[in-house]
Tab-separated table of C-alpha atoms and ligand atoms in Angstrom:
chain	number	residue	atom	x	y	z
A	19	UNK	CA	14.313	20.197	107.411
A	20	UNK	CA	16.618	17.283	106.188
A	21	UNK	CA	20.189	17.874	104.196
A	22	UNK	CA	18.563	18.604	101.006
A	23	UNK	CA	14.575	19.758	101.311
A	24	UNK	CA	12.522	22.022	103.229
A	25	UNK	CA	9.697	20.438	105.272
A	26	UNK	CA	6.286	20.884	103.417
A	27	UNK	CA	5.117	23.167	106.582
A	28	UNK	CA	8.021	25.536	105.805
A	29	UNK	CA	7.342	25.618	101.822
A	30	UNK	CA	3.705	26.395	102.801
A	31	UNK	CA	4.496	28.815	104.263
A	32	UNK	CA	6.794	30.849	102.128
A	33	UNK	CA	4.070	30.261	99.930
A	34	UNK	CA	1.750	31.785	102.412
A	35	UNK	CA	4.257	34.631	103.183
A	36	UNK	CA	4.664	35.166	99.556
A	37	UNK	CA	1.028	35.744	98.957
A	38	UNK	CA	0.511	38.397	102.073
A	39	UNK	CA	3.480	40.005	101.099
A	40	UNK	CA	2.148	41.077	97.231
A	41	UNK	CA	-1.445	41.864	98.415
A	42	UNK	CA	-0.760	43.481	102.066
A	43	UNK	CA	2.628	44.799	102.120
A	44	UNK	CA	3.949	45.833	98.997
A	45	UNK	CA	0.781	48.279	98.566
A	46	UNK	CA	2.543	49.703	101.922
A	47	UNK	CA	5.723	49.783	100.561
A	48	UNK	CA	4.736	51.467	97.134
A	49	UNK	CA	2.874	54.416	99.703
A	50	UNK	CA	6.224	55.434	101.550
A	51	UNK	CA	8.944	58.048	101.242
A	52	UNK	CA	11.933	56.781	99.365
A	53	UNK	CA	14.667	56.835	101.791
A	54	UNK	CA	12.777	57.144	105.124
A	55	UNK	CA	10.967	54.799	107.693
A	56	UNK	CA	7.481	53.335	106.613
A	57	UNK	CA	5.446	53.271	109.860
A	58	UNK	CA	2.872	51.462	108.169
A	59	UNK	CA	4.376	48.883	106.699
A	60	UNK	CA	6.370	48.295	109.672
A	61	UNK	CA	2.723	48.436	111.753
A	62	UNK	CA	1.539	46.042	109.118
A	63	UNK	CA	4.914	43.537	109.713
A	64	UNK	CA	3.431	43.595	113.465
A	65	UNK	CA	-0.057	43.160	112.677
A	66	UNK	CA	0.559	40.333	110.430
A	67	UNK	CA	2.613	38.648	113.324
A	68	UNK	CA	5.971	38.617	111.067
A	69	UNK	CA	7.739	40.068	114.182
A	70	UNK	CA	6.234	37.999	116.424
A	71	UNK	CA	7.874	35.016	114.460
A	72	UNK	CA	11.422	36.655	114.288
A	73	UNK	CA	10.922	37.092	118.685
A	74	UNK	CA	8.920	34.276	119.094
A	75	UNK	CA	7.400	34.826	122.541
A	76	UNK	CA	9.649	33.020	125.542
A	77	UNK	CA	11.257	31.343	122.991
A	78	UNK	CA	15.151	31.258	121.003
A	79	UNK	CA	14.867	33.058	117.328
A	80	UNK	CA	15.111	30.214	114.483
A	81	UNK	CA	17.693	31.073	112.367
A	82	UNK	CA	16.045	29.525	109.536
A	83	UNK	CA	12.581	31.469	110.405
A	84	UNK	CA	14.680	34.609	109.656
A	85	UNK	CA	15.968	33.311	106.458
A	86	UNK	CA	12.662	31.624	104.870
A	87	UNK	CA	11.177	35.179	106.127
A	88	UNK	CA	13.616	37.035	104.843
A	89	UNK	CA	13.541	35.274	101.072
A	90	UNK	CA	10.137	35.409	100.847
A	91	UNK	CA	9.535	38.586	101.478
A	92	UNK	CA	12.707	39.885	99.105
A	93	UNK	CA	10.937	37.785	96.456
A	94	UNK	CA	7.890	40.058	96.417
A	95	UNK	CA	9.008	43.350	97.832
A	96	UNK	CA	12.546	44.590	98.927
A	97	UNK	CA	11.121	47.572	101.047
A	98	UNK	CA	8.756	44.848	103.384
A	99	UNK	CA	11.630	42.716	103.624
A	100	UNK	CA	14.424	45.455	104.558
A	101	UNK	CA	12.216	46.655	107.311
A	102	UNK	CA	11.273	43.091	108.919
A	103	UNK	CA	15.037	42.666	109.154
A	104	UNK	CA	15.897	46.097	110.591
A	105	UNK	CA	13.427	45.307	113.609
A	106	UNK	CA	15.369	41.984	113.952
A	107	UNK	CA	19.008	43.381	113.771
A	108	UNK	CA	18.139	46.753	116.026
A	109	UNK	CA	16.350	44.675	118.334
A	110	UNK	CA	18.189	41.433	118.670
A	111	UNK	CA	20.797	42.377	120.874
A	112	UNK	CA	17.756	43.115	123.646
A	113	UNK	CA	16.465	39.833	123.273
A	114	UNK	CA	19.623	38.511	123.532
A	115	UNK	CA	21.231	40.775	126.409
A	116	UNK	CA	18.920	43.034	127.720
A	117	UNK	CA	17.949	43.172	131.097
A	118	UNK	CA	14.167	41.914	131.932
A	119	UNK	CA	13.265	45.499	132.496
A	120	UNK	CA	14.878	46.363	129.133
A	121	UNK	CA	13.138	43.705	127.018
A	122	UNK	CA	9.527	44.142	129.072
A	123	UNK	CA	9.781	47.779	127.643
A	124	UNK	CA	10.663	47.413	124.236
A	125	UNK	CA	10.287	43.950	122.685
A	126	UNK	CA	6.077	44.496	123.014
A	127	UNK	CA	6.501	47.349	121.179
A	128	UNK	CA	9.090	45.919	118.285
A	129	UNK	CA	7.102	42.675	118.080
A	130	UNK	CA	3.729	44.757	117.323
A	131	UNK	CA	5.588	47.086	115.260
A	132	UNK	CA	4.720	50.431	117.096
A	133	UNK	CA	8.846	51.175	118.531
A	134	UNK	CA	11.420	51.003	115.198
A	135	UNK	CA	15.041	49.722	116.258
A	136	UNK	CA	18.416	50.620	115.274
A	137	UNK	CA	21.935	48.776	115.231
A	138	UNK	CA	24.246	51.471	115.710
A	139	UNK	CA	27.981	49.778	115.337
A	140	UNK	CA	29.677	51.518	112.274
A	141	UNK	CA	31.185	54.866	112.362
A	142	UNK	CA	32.958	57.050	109.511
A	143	UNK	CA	36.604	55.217	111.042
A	144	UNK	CA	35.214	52.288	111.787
A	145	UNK	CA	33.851	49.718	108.985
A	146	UNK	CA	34.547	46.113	108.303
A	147	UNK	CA	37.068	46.873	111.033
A	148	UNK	CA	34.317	47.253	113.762
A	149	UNK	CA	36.532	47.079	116.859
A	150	UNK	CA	38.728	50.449	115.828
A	151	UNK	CA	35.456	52.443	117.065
A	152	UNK	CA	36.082	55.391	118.381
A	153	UNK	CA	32.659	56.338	120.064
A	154	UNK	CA	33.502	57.239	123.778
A	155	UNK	CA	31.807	56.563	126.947
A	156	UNK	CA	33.252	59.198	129.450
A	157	UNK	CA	32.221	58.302	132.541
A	158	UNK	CA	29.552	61.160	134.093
A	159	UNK	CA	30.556	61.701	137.673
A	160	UNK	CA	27.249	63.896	137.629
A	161	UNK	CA	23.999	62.888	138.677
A	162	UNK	CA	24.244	59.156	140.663
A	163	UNK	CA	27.411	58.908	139.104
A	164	UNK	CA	26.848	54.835	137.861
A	165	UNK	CA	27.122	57.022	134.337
A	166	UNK	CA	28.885	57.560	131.352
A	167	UNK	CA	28.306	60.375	128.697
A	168	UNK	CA	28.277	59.087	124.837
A	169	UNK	CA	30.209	61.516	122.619
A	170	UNK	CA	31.202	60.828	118.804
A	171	UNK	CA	29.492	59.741	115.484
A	172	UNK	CA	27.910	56.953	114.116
A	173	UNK	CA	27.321	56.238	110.374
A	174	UNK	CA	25.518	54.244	108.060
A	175	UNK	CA	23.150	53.013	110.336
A	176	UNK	CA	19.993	51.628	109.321
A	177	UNK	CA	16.708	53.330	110.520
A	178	UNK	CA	18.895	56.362	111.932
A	179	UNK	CA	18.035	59.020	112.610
A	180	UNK	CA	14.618	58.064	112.988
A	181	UNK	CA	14.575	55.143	114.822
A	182	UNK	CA	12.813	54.878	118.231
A	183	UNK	CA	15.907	53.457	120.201
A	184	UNK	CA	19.464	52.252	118.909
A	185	UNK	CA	21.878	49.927	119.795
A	186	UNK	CA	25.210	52.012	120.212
A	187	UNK	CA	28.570	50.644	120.588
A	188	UNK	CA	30.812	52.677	122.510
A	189	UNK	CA	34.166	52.712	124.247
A	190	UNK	CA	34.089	51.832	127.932
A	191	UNK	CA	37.747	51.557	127.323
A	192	UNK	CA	38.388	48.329	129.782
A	193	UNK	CA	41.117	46.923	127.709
A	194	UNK	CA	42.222	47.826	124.238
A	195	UNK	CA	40.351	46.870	120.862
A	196	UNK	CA	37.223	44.501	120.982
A	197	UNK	CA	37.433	44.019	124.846
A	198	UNK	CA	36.809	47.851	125.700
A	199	UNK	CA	33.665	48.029	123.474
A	200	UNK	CA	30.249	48.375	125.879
A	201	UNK	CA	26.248	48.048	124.205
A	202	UNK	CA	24.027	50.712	125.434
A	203	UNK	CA	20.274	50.659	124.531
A	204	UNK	CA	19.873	54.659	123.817
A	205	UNK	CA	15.862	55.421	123.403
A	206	UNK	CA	15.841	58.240	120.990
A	207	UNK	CA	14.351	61.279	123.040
A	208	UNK	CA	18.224	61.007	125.134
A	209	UNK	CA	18.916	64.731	124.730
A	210	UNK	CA	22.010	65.573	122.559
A	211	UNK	CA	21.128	62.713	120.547
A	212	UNK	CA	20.601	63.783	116.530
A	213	UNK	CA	21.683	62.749	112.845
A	214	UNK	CA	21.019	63.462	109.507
A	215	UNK	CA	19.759	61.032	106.732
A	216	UNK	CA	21.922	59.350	104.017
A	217	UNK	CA	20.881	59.433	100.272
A	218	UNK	CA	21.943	55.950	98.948
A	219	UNK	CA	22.226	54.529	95.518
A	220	UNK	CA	19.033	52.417	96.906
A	221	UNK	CA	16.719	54.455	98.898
A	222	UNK	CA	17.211	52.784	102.140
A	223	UNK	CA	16.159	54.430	105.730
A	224	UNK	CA	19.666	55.086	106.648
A	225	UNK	CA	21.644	57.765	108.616
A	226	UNK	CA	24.026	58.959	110.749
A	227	UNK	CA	24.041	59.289	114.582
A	228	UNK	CA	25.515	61.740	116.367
A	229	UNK	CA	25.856	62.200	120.048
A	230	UNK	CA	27.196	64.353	121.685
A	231	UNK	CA	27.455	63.945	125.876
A	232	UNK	CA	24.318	61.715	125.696
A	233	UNK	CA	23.523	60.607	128.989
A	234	UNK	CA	23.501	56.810	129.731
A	235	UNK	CA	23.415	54.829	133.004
A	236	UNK	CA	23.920	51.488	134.014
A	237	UNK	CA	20.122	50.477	133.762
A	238	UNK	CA	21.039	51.238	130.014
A	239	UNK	CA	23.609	49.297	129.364
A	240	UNK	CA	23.410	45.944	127.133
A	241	UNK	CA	24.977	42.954	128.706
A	242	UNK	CA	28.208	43.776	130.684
A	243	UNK	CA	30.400	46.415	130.785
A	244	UNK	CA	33.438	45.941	128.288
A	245	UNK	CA	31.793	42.639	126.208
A	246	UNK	CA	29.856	44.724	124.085
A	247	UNK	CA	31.534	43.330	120.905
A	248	UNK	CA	30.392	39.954	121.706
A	249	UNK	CA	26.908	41.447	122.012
A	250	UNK	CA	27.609	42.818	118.082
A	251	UNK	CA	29.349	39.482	116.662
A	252	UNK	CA	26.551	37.188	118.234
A	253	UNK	CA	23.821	39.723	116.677
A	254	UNK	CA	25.704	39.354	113.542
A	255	UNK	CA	25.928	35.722	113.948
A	256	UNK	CA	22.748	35.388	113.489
A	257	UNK	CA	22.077	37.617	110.867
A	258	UNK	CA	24.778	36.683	108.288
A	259	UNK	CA	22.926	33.878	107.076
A	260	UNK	CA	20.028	35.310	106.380
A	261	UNK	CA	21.450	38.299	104.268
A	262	UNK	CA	22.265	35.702	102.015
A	263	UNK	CA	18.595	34.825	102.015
A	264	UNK	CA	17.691	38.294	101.607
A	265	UNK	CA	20.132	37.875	98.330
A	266	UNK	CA	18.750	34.638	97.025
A	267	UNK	CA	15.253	35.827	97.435
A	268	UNK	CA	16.045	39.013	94.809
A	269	UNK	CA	18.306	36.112	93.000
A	270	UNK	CA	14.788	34.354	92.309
A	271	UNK	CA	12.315	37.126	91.454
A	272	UNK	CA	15.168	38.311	88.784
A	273	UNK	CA	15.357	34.669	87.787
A	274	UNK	CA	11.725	34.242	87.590
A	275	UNK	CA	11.275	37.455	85.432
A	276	UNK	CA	13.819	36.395	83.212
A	277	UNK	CA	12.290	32.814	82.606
A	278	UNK	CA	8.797	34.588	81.763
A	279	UNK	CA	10.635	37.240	79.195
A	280	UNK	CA	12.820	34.641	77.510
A	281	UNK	CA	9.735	32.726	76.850
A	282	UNK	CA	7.481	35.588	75.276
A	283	UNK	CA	10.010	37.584	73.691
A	284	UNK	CA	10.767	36.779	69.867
A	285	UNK	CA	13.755	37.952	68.423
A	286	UNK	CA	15.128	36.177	65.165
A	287	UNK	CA	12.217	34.321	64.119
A	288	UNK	CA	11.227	32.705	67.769
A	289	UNK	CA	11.551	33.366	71.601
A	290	UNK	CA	14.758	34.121	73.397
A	291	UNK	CA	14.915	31.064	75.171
A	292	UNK	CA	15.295	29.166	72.079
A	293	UNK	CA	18.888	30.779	71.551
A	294	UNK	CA	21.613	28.609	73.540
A	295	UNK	CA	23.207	31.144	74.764
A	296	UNK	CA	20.259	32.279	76.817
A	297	UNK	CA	18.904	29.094	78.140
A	298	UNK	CA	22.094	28.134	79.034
A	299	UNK	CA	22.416	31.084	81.376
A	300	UNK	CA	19.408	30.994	82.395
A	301	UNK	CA	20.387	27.072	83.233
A	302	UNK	CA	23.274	27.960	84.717
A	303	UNK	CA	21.888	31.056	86.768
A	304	UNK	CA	19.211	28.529	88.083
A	305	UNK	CA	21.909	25.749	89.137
A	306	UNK	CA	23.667	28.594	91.247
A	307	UNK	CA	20.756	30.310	92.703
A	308	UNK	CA	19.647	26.169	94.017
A	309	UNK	CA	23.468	25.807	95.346
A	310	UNK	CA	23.035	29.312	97.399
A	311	UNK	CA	19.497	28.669	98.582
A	312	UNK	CA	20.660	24.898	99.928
A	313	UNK	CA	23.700	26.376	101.626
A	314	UNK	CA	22.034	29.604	103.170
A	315	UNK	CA	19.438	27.028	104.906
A	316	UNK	CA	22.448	24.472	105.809
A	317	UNK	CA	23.940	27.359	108.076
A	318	UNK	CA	20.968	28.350	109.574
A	319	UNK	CA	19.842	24.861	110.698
A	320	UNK	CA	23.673	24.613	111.782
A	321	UNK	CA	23.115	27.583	113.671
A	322	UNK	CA	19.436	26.595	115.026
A	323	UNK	CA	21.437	23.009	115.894
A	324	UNK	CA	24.554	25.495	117.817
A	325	UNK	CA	26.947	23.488	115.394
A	326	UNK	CA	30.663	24.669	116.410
A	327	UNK	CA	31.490	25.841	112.941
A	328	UNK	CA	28.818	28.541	112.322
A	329	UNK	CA	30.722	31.033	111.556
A	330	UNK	CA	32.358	29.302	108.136
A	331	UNK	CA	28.936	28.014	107.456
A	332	UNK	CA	27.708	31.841	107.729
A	333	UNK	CA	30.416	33.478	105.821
A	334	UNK	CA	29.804	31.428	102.797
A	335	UNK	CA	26.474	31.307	102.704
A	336	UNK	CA	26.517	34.849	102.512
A	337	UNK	CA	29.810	35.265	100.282
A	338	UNK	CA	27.580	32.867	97.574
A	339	UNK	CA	24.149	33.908	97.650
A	340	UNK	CA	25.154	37.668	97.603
A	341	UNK	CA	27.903	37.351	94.906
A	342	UNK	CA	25.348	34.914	93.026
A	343	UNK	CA	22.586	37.465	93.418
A	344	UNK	CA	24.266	40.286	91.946
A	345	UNK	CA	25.385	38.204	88.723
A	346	UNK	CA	21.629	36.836	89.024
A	347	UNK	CA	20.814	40.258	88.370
A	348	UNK	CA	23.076	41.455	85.805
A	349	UNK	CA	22.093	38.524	84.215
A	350	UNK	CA	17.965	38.921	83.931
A	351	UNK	CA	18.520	42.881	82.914
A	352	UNK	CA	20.906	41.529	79.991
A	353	UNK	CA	18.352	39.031	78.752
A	354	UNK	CA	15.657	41.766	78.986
A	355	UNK	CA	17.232	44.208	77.122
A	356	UNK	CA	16.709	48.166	77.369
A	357	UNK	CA	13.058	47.754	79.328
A	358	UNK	CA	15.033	46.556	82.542
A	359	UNK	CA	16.320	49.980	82.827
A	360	UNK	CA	13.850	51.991	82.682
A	361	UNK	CA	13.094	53.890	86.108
A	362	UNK	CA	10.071	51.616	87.926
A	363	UNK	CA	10.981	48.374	85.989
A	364	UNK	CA	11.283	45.542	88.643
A	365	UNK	CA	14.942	44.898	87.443
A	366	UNK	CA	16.258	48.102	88.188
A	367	UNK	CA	14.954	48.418	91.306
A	368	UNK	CA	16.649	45.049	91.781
A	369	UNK	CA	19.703	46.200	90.586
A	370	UNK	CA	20.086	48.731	92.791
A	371	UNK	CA	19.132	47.271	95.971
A	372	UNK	CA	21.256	43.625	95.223
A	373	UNK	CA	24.681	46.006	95.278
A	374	UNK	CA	24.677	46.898	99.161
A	375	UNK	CA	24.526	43.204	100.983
A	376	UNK	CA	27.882	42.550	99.286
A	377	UNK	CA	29.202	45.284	101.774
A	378	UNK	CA	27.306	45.126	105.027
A	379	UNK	CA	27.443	42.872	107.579
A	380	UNK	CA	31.227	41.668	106.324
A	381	UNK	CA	32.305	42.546	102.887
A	382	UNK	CA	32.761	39.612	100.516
A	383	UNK	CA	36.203	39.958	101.234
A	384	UNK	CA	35.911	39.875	104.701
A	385	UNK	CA	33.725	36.517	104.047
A	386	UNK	CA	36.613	35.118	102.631
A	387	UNK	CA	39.123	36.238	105.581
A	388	UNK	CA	36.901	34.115	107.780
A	389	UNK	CA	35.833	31.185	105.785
A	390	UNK	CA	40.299	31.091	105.415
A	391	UNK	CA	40.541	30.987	108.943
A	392	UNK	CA	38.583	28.495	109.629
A	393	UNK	CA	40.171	26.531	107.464
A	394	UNK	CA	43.222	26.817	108.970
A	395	UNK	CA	42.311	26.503	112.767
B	16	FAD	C1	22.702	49.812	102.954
B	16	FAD	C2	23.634	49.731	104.133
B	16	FAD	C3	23.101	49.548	105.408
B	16	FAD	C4	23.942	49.513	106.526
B	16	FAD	N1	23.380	49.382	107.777
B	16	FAD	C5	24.186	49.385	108.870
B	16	FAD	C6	23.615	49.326	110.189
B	16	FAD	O1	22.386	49.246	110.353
B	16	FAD	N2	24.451	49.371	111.252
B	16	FAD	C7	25.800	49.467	111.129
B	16	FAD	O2	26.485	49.494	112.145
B	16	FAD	N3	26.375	49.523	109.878
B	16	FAD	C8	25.601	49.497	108.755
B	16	FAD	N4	26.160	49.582	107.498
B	16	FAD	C9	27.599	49.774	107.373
B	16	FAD	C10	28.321	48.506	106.935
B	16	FAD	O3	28.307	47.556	107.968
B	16	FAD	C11	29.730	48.918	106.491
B	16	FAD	O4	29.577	49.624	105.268
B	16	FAD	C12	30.632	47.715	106.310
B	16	FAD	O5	30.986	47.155	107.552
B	16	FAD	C13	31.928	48.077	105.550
B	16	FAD	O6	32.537	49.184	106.131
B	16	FAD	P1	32.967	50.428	105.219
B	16	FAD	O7	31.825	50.774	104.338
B	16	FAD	O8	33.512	51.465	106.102
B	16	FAD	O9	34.110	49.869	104.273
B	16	FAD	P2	35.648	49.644	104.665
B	16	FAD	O10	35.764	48.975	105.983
B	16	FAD	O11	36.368	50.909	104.447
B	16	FAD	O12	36.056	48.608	103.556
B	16	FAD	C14	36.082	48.964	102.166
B	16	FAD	C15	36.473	47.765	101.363
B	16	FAD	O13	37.801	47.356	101.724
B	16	FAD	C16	37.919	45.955	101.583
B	16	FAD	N5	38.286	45.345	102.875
B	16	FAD	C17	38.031	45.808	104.115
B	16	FAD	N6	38.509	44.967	105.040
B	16	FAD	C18	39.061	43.944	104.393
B	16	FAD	C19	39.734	42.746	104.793
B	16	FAD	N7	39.887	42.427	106.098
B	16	FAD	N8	40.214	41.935	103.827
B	16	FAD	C20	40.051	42.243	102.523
B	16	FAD	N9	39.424	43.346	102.070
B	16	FAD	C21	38.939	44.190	102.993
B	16	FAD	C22	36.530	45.448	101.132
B	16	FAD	O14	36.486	45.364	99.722
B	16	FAD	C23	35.596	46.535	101.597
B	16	FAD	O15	34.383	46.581	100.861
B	16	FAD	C24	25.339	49.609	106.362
B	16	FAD	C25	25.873	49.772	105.070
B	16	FAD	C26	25.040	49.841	103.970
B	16	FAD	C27	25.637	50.018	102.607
């Protein structure tokens, strides 16, 4: 990739991507249960070797994989894209810390899409300030006694309750704040391990965790005792960029369906994109969505290069593309008219699922907290 293009290999394939996403997965999507895990589609994600590029095999994850995976998919169908990143947040932190026994018994089974992750870090106290968790790891002075026993809530985690395993961050208590934080890789048949499921605006395979005097050992844990929040922010690190490809890739389908019903819809004696007020925000939409897209792919190849200002790079890739997105959206459902609301119409699906990533992973607020930091270090 240079400053300003894609290499043709990489727009081939998001072409490529694009294609097997409409024909193979979004029939999958269309088949699931609003609000729950889609075993196929995830199955299908494997199959198709999607996962296998997230985790490529021996290898580092490229950031900018994830994002150009990540857009195209969200171009073609939300659900397919949702659930490729879900295995990639839920299971990054094995890749990245787990022990060799930890990643030769679940990244096989995430890669082929057969074991569904979770990334268990929020709790009802505990939001965009992630280090107030209150989750505790008592230590168990039963059994070998290397333990600890897991007691408290977690909520608004992705894939939960359902999920096969979850990443849950927990207080070891070795220091205060961030540094007493610990990652423990919790398979889901742990007993007193449950959770309910979350009704969201967008149905979205989320829920709540609850544990109560789950059993964990050292053979469990993620990393090192008491650096579990590095295990989270590097996770995060990673993934902050491509949210905001997530968000450009729903920027451009809503773009895309507003070009085509500006140019077929008369109003006035002639089509909508005839009246300046349209074109010009559909020219002005366009010029955003291009400024997003180039800086979502800047921070990824800054963080595929380990440039030492990631972090800013992130945070406003994702502040723009997901604050574009939204108004990207807003935008296409005006210029449509009353058929963009109507239940099943591509735009309000859209405009129910663009409303979230301004929230998770670091409110756009939050965003801005960092990017001003940076500036001032
Ligand atoms: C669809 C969805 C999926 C999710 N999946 C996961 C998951 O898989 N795993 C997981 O751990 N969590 C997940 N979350 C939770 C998500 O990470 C939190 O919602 C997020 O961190 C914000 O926390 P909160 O909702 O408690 O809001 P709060 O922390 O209460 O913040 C509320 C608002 O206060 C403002 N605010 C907060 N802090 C600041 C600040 N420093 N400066 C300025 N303004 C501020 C912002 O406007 C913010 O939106 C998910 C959330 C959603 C909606």
């Amino acid at each position: 990739m240079t400053a300003f293009a894609l290499d043709p290999e990489d727009v081939a394939w998001c072409a490529e991507l694009r294609t097997l996403t409409a024909a193979q997965l979004r029939p999958l999507a269309e088949k699931g249960e609003p609000g729950r895990i889609n075993r196929p589609l995830v199955a299908a994600l494997g199959e198709l070797g999607l996962l296998r590029r997230l985790f490529p095999e021996g290898g580092t994850v490229r950031a900018l994989d994830l994002c150009l995976l990540r857009e195209s998919l969200a171009q073609e169908c939300t659900e397919a894209e949702t659930a490729l990143a879900l295995q990639g947040l839920g299971a990054y932190p094995v890749l990245q810390s787990g022990t060799d026994a930890q990643r030769a018994r679940w990244l096989p089974e995430v890669t082929a899409g057969r074991a569904v992750a979770a990334f268990a870090l929020s709790e009802p106290g505990a939001g965009s300030d992630a280090a107030a968790l209150t989750l505790a790891a008592e230590p168990d002075r039963t059994g070998a006694g290397d333990g600890w026993r897991l007691t408290g809530e977690k909520c608004w985690i992705s894939n939960a309750p359902e999920a096969d395993f979850a990443t849950v961050f927990a207080r070891t208590g070795e220091a205060p704040g961030a540094r007493g934080v610990t990652a423990f890789l919790v398979p889901a048949d742990r007993p007193g391990l449950s959770g309910e499921h979350l009704d969201m605006l967008s149905p979205h395979p989320i829920g709540t965790l609850v544990l109560d005097g789950v059993p964990v050992t050292r053979a469990d844990v993620l990393g090192a005792p008491g650096h579990g929040f590095g295990v989270a922010m590097r996770t995060l690190n990673l993934f902050r960029p491509s949210v905001g490809a997530f968000a450009v890739g729903m920027a451009r389908a809503a773009l895309d369906a507003a070009l085509a019903h500006a140019a077929t819809r008369t109003a006035f004696g002639g089509p909508l994109k005839d009246l300046q007020s349209v074109s010009h925000r559909l020219a002005d939409l366009a010029t955003r969505i291009e400024a997003a897209r180039l800086l979502v792919y800047a921070a990824a190849a800054a963080y595929d290069a380990g440039a030492p200002d990631i972090a800013k790079r992130a945070a406003m890739a994702k502040l723009l593309a997901t604050e574009t997105a939204q108004e990207a959206v807003d935008a296409a459902v005006q210029i449509h008219g009353a058929r963009a609301l109507r239940r099943g119409h591509l735009l309000e699906h859209l405009y129910r699922e663009v409303r979230a990533p301004r929230i998770y992973e670091g409110a756009t607020e939050v965003q801005r907290t960092i990017i001003a930091r940076e500036l001032y270090r």
